[in-house]
PDB file of C-alpha atoms and ligand atoms in Angstrom:
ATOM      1  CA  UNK A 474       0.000   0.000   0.000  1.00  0.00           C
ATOM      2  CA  UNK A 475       1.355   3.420  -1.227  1.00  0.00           C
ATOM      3  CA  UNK A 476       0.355   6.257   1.112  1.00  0.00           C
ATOM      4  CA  UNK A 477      -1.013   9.672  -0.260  1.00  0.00           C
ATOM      5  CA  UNK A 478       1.332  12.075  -0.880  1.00  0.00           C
ATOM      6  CA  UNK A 479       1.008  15.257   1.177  1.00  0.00           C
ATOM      7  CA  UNK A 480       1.735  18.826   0.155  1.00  0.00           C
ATOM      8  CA  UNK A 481       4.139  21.059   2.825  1.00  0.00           C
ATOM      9  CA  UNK A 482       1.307  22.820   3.330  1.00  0.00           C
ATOM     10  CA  UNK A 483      -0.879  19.599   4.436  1.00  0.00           C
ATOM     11  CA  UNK A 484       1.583  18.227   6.437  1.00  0.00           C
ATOM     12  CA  UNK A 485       2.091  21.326   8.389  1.00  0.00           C
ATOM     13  CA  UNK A 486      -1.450  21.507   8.550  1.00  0.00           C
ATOM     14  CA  UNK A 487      -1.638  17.850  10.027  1.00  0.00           C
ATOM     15  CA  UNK A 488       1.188  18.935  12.467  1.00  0.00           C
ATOM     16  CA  UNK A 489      -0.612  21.929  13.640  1.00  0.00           C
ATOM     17  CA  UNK A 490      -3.895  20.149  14.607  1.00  0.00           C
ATOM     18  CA  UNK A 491      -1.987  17.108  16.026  1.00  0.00           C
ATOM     19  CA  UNK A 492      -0.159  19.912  18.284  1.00  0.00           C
ATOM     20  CA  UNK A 493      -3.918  21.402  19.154  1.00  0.00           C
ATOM     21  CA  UNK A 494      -5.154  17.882  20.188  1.00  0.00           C
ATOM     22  CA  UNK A 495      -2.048  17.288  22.777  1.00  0.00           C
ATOM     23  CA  UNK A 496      -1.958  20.728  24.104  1.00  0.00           C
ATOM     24  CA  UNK A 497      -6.272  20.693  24.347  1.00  0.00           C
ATOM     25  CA  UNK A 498      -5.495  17.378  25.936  1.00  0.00           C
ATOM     26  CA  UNK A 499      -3.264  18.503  28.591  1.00  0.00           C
ATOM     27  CA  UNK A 500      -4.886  21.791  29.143  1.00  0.00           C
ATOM     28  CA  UNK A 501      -8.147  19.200  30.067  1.00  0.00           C
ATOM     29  CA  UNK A 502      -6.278  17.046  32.481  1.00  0.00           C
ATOM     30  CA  UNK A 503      -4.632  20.624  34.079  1.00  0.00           C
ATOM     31  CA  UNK A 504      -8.061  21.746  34.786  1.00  0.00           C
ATOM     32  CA  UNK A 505      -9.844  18.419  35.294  1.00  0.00           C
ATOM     33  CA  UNK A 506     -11.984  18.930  38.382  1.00  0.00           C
ATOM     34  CA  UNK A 507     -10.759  17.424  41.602  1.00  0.00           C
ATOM     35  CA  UNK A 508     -11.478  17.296  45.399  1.00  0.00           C
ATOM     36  CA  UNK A 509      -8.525  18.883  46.545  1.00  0.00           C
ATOM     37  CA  UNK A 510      -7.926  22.650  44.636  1.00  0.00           C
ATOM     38  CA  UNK A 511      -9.902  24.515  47.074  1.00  0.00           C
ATOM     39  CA  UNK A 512      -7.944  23.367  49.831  1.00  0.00           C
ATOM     40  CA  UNK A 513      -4.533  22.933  48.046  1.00  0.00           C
ATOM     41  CA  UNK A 514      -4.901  26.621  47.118  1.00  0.00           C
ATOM     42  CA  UNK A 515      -5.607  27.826  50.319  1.00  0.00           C
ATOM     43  CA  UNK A 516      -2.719  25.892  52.020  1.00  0.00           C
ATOM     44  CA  UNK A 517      -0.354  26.999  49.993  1.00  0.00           C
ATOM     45  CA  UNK A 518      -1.539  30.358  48.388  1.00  0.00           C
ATOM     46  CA  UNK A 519      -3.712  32.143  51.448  1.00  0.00           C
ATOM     47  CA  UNK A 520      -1.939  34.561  53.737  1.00  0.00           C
ATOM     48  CA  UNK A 521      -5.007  33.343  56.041  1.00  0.00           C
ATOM     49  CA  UNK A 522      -3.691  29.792  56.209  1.00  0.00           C
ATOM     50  CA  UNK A 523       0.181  31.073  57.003  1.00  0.00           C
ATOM     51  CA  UNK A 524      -1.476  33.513  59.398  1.00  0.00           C
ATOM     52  CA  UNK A 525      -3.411  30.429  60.979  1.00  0.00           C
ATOM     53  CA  UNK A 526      -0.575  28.608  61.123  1.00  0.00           C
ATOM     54  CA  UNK A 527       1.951  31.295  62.483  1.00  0.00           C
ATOM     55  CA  UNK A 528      -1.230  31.839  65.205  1.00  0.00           C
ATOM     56  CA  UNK A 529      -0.852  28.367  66.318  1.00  0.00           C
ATOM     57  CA  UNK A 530       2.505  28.041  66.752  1.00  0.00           C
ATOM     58  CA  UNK A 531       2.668  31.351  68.539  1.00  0.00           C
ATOM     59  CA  UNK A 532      -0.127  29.743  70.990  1.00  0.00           C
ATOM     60  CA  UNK A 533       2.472  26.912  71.428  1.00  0.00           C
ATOM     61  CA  UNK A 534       5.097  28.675  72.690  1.00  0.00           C
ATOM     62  CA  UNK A 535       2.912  30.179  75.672  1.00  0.00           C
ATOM     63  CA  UNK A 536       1.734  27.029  76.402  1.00  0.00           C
ATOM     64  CA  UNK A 537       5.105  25.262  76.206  1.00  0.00           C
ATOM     65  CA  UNK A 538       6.601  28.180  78.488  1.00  0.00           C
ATOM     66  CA  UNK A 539       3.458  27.460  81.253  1.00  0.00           C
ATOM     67  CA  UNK A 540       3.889  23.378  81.180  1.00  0.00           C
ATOM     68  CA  UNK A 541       7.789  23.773  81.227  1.00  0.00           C
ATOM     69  CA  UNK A 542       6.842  26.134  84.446  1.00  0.00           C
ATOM     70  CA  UNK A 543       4.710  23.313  86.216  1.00  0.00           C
ATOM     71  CA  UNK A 544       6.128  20.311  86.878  1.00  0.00           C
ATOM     72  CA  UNK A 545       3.088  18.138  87.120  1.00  0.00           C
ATOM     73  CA  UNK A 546       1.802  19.370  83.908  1.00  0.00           C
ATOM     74  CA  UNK A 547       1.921  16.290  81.156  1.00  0.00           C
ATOM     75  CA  UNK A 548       0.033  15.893  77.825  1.00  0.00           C
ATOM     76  CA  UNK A 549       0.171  12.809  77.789  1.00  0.00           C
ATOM     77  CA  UNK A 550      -1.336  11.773  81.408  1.00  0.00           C
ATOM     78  CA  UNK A 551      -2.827   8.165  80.388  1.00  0.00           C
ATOM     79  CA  UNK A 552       1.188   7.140  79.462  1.00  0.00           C
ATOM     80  CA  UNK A 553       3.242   9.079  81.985  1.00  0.00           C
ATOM     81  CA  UNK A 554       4.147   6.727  84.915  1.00  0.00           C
ATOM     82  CA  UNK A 555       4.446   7.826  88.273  1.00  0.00           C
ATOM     83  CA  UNK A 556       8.117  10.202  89.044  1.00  0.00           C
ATOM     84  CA  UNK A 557       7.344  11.900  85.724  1.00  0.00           C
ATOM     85  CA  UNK A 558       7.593  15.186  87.062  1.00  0.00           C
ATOM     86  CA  UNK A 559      11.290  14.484  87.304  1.00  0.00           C
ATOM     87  CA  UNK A 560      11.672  13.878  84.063  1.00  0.00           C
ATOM     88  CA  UNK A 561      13.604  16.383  81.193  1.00  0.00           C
ATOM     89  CA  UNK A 562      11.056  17.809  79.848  1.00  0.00           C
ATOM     90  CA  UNK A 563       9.955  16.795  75.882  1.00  0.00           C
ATOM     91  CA  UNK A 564       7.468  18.113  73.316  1.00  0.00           C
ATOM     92  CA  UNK A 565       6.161  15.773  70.749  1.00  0.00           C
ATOM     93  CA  UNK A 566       5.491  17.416  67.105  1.00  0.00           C
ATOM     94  CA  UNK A 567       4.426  15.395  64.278  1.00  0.00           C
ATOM     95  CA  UNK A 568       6.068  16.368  60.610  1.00  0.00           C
ATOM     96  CA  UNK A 569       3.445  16.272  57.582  1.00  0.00           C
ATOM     97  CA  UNK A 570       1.178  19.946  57.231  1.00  0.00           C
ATOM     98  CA  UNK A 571       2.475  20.137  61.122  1.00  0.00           C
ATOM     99  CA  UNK A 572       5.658  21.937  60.862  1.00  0.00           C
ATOM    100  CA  UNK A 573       6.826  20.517  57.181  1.00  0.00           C
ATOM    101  CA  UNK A 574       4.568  21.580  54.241  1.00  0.00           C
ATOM    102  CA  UNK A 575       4.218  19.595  51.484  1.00  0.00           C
ATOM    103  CA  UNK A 576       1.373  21.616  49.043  1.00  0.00           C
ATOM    104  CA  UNK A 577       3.641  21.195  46.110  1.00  0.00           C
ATOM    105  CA  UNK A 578       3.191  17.701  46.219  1.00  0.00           C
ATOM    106  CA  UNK A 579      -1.000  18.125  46.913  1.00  0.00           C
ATOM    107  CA  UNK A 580      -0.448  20.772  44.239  1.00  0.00           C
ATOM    108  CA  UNK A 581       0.979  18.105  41.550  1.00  0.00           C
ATOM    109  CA  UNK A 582      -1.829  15.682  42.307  1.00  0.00           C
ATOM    110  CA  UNK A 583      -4.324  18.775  41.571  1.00  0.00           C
ATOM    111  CA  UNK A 584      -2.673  19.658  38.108  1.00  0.00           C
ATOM    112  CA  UNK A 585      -2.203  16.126  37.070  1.00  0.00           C
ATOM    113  CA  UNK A 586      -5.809  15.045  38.342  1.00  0.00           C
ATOM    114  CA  UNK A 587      -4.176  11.896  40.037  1.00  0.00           C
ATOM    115  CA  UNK A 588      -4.364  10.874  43.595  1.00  0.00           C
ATOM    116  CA  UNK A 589      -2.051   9.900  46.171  1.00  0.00           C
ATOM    117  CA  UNK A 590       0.489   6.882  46.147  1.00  0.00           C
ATOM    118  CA  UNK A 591       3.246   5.579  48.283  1.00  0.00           C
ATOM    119  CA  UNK A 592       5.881   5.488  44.955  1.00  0.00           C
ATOM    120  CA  UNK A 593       5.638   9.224  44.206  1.00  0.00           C
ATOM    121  CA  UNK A 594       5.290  10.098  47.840  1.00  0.00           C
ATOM    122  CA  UNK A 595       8.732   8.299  48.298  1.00  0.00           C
ATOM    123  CA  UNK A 596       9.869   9.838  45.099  1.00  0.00           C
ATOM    124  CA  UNK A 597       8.574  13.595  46.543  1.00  0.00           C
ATOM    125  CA  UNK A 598      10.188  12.704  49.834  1.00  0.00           C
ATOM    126  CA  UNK A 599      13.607  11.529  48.087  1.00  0.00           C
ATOM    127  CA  UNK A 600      13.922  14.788  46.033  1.00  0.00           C
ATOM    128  CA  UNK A 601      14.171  16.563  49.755  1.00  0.00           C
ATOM    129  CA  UNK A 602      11.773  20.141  48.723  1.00  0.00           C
ATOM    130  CA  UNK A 603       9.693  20.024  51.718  1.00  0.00           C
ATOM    131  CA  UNK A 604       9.144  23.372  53.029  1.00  0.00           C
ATOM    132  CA  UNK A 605       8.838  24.422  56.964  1.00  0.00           C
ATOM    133  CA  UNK A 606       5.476  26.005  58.143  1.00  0.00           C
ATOM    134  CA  UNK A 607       5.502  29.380  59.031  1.00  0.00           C
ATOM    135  CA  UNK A 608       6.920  29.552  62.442  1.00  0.00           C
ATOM    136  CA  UNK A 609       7.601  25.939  62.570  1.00  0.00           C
ATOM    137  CA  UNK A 610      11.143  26.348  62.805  1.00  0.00           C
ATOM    138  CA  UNK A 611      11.764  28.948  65.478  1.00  0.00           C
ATOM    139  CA  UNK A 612       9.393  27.318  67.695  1.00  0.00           C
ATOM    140  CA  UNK A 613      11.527  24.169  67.455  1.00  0.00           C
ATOM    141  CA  UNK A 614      14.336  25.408  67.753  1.00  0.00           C
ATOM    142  CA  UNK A 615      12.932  27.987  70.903  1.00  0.00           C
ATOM    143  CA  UNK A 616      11.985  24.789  72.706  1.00  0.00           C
ATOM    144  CA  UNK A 617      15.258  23.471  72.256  1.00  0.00           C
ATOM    145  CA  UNK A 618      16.893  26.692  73.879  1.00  0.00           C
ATOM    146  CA  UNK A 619      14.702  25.636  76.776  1.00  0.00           C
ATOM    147  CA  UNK A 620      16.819  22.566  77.838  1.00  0.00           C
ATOM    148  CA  UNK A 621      13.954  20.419  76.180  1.00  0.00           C
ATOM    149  CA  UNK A 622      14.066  17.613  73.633  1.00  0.00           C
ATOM    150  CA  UNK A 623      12.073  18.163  70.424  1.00  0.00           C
ATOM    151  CA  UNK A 624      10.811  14.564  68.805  1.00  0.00           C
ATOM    152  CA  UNK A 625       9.367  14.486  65.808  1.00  0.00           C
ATOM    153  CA  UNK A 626       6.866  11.503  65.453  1.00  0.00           C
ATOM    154  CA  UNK A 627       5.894  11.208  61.956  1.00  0.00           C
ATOM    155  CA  UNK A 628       4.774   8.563  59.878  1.00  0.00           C
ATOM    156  CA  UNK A 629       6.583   8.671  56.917  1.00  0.00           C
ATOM    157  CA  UNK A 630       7.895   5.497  56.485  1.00  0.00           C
ATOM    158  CA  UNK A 631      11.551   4.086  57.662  1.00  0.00           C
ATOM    159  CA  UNK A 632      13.507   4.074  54.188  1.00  0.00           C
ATOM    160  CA  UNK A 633      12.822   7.826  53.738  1.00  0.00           C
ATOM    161  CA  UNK A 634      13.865   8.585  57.154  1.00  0.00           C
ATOM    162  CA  UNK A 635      17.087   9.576  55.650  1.00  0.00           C
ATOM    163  CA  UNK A 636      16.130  12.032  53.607  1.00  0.00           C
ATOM    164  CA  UNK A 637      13.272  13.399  55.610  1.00  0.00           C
ATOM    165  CA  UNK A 638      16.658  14.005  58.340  1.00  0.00           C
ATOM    166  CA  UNK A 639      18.530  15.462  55.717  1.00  0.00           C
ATOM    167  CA  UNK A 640      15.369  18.270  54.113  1.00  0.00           C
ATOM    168  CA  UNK A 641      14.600  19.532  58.060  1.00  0.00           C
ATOM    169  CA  UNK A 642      18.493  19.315  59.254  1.00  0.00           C
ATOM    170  CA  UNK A 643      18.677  22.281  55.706  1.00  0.00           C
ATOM    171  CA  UNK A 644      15.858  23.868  57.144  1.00  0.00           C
ATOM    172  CA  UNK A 645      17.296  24.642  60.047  1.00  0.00           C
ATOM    173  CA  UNK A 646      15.071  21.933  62.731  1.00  0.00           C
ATOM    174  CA  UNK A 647      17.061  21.172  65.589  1.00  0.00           C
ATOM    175  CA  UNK A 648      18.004  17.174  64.537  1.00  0.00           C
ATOM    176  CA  UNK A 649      20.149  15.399  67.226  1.00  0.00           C
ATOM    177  CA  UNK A 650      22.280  12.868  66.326  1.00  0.00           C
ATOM    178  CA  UNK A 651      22.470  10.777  69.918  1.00  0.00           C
ATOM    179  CA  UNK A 652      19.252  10.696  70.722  1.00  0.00           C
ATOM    180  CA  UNK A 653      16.737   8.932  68.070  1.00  0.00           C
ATOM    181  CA  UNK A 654      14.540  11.755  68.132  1.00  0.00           C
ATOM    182  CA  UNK A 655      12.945  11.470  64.515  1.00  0.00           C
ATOM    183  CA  UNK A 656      10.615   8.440  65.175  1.00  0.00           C
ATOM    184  CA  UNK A 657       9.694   6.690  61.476  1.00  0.00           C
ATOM    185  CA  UNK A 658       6.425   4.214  61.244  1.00  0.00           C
ATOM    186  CA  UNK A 659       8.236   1.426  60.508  1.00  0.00           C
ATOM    187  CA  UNK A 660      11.777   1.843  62.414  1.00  0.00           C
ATOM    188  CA  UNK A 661      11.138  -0.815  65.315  1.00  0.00           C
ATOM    189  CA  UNK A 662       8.523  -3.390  64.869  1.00  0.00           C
ATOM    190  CA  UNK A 663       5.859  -2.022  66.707  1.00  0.00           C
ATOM    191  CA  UNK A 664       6.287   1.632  65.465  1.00  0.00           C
ATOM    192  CA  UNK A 665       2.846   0.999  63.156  1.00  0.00           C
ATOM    193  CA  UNK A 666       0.547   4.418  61.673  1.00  0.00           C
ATOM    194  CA  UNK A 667      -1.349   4.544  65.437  1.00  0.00           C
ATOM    195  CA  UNK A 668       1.600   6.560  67.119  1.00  0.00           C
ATOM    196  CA  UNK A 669       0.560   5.818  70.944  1.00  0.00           C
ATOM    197  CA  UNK A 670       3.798   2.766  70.591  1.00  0.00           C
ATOM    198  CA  UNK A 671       5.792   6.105  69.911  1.00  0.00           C
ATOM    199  CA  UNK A 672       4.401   8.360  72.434  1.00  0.00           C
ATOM    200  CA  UNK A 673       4.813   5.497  75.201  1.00  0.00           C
ATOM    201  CA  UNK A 674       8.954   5.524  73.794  1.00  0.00           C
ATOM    202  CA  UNK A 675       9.478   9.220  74.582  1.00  0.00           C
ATOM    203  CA  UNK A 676       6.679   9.154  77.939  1.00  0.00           C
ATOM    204  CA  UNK A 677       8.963   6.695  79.265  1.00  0.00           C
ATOM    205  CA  UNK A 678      11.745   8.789  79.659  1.00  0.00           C
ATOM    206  CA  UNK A 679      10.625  12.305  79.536  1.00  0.00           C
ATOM    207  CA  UNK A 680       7.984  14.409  80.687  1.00  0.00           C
ATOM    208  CA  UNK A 681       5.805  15.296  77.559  1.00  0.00           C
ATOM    209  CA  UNK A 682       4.681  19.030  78.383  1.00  0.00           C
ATOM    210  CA  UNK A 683       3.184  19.646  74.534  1.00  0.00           C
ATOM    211  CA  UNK A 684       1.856  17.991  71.467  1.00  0.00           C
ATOM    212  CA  UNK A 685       1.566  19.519  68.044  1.00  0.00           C
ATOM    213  CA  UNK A 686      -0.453  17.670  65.198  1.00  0.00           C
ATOM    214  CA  UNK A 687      -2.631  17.774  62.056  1.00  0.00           C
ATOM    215  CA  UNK A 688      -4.149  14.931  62.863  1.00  0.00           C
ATOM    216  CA  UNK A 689      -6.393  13.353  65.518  1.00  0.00           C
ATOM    217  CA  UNK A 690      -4.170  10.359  65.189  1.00  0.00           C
ATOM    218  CA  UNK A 691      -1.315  12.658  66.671  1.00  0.00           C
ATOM    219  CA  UNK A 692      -2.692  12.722  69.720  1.00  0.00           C
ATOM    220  CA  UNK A 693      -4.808   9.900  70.339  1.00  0.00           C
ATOM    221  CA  UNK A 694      -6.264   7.586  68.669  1.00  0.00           C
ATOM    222  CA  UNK A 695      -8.216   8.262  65.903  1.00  0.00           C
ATOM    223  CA  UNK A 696      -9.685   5.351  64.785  1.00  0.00           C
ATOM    224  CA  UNK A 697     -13.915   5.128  64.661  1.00  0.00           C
ATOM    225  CA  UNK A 698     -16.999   6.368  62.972  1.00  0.00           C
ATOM    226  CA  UNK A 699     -17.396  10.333  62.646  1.00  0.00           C
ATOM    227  CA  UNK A 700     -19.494   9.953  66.147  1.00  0.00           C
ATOM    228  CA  UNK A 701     -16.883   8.032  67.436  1.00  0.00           C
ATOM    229  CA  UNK A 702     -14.063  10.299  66.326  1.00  0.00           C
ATOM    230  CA  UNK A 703     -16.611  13.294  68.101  1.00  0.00           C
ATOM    231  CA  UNK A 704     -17.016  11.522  71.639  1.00  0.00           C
ATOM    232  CA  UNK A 705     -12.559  11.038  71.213  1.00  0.00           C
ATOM    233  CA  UNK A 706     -12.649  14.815  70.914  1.00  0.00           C
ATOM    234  CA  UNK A 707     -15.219  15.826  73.566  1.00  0.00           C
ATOM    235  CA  UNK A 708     -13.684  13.674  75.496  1.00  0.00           C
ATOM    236  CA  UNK A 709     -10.216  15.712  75.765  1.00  0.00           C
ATOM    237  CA  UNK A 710     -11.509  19.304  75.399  1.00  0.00           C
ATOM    238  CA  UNK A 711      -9.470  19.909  78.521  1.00  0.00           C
ATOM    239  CA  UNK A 712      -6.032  19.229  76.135  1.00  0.00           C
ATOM    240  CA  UNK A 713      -7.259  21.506  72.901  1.00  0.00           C
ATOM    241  CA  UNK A 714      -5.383  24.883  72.857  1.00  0.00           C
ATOM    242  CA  UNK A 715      -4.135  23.569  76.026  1.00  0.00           C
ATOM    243  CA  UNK A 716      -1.168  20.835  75.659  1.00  0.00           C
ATOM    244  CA  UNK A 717      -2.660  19.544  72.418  1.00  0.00           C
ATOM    245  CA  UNK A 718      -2.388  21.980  69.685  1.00  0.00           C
ATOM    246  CA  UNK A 719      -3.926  21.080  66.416  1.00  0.00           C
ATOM    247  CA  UNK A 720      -3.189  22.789  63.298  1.00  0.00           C
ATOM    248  CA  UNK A 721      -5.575  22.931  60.104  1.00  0.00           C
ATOM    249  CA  UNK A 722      -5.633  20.832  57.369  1.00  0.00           C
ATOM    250  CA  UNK A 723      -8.614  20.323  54.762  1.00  0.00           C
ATOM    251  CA  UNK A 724      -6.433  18.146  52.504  1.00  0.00           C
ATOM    252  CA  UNK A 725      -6.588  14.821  54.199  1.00  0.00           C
ATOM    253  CA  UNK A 726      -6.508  13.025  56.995  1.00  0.00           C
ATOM    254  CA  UNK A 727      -8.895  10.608  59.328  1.00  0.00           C
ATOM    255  CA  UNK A 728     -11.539  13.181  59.215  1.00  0.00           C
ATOM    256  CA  UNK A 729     -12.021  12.337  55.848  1.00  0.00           C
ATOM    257  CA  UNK A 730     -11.626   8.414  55.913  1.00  0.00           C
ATOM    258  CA  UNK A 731     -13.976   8.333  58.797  1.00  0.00           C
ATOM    259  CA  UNK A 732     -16.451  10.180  56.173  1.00  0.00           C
ATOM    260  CA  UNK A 733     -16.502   6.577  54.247  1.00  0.00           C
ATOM    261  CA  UNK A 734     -15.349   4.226  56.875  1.00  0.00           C
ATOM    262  CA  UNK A 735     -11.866   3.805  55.721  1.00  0.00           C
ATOM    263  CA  UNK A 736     -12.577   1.656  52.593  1.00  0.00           C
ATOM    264  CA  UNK A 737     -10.067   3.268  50.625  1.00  0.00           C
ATOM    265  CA  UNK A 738     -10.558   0.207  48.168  1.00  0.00           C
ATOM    266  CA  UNK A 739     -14.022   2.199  46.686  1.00  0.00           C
ATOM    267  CA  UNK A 740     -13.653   4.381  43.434  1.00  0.00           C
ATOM    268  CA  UNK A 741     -13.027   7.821  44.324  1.00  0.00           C
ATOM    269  CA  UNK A 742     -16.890   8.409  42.997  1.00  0.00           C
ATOM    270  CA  UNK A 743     -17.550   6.244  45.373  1.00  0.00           C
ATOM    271  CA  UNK A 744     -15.488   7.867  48.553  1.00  0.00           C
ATOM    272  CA  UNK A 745     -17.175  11.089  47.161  1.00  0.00           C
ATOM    273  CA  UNK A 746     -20.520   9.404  47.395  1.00  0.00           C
ATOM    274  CA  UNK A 747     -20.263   8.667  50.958  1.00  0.00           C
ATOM    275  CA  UNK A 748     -18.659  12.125  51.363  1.00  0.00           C
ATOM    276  CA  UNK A 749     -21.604  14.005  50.408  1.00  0.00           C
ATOM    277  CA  UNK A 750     -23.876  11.635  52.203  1.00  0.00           C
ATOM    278  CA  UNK A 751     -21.957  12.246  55.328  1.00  0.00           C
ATOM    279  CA  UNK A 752     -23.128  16.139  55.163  1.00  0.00           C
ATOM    280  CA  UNK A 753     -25.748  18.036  57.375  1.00  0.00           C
ATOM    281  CA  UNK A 754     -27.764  19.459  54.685  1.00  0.00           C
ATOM    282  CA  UNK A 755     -30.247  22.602  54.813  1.00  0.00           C
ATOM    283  CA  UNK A 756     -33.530  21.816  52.364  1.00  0.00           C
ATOM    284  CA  UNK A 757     -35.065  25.009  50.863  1.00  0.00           C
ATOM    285  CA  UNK A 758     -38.887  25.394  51.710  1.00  0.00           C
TER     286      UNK A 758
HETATM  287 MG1   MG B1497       0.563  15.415  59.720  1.00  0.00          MG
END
């Protein structure tokens, strides 16, 4: 079979509309609609989020400065044994939208319309860009000034601990290199995603005056339905603002897994489904 022969002008022609296809293509999956933008874009592009943030850790430090003060204050009363007000004193941050930000990564699951995986997590991790949160680093390094021990209980898994070590050590976090004091999910066998294994580690041999977390899973566990994860946070209103400091994050977490019972194996029409269903709704007379 002989194929036509095409004029210059036809093939350039061909080329041009080829080239409209790919870049109408692209534009489409660039502004494909997805769950996260809204909250991607205020994460990382609102001065109210930063503000929110710099807020929180600024609450932090007074409360850190009050425990450090009273020696039978603890955050972590259920775990502390009894002599823990002897202790050295400790405060127990988690990493991930805590005091690292990682919205470029959220941001390149926006633009490509793809959703989270463990590969280009790693790879994310590996390329060490993670930023620090507003305020995230002085308040580390202003409890270390203090005589106490920072610990950073995150779960990013074990084989990127290195890394992770390497991206806060360059952005200035206080890292210690005696004491194990960035705890991996993964690094001993018990260390699994429900951090109260970790907590128990550093309890043991400090006195925990403050926690900072995303997550409800940084403080307790946050396993359970939405009511379930709602009697968990009545039930410590005494630690909110307190010794438990919580920062925002409407990108993920258990609040939203709770939403469809943790069945990540459902389509994400499905997980929105269950979402939406999950909503208090007002119905127009
Ligand atoms: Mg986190």
């Amino acid at each position: 079979m002989t194929l036509p022969k095409l004029s210059a002008r036809a093939v350039t022609m061909t080329s041009a509309t080829l080239l409209t296809f790919a870049c109408t293509a692209l534009h489409a999956e660039e502004t494909a609609p997805n769950d996260l933008l809204n909250a991607t874009l205020w994460m990382q592009n609102s001065v109210e989020y930063k503000a929110n943030v710099q807020g929180m850790f600024a609450l932090a430090k007074i409360r850190f400065d009050e425990a450090l003060a009273n020696k039978d204050s603890t955050a972590l009363p259920e775990l502390q044994k009894s002599g823990y007000q002897s202790l050295p004193p400790a405060v127990i941050v988690d990493c991930d939208e805590t005091i690292l930000d990682n919205n470029v990564y959220e941001a390149y699951l926006v633009k490509y319309n793809t959703s989270y995986s463990s590969k280009t997590w790693s790879q994310y991790v590996q390329d060490k860009v993670t930023e620090a949160m507003p305020g995230a680093v002085e308040f580390a390094n202003y409890v270390t000034s203090k005589g106490a021990k920072i610990f950073y209980i995150t779960n990013r898994k074990h084989k990127d601990e290195a890394a992770t070590f390497d991206n806060m050590q360059s952005l200035g976090f206080p890292m210690d290199s005696k004491v194990d004091t960035l705890m991996t999910k993964g690094e001993q066998q018990d260390w699994g995603s429900n951090k109260t294994s970790r907590d128990q580690v550093v309890a043991n041999q400090y006195r925990v005056v403050l926690m900072v977390g995303d997550n409800l899973g940084d403080f307790t566990d946050p396993s359970g339905s939405p009511e379930q994860r709602l009697k968990t946070y009545q039930a410590n209103s005494k630690h909110w603002g307190s010794d438990w400091i919580m920062m925002p994050n409407p990108e993920y977490g258990s609040f939203e897994s709770a939403a469809f019972g943790g069945n990540w194996s459902l389509s994400g029409e499905e997980r929105r489904a269950q979402k939406i269903s999950a909503l208090k709704v007002w119905q127009p007379k």
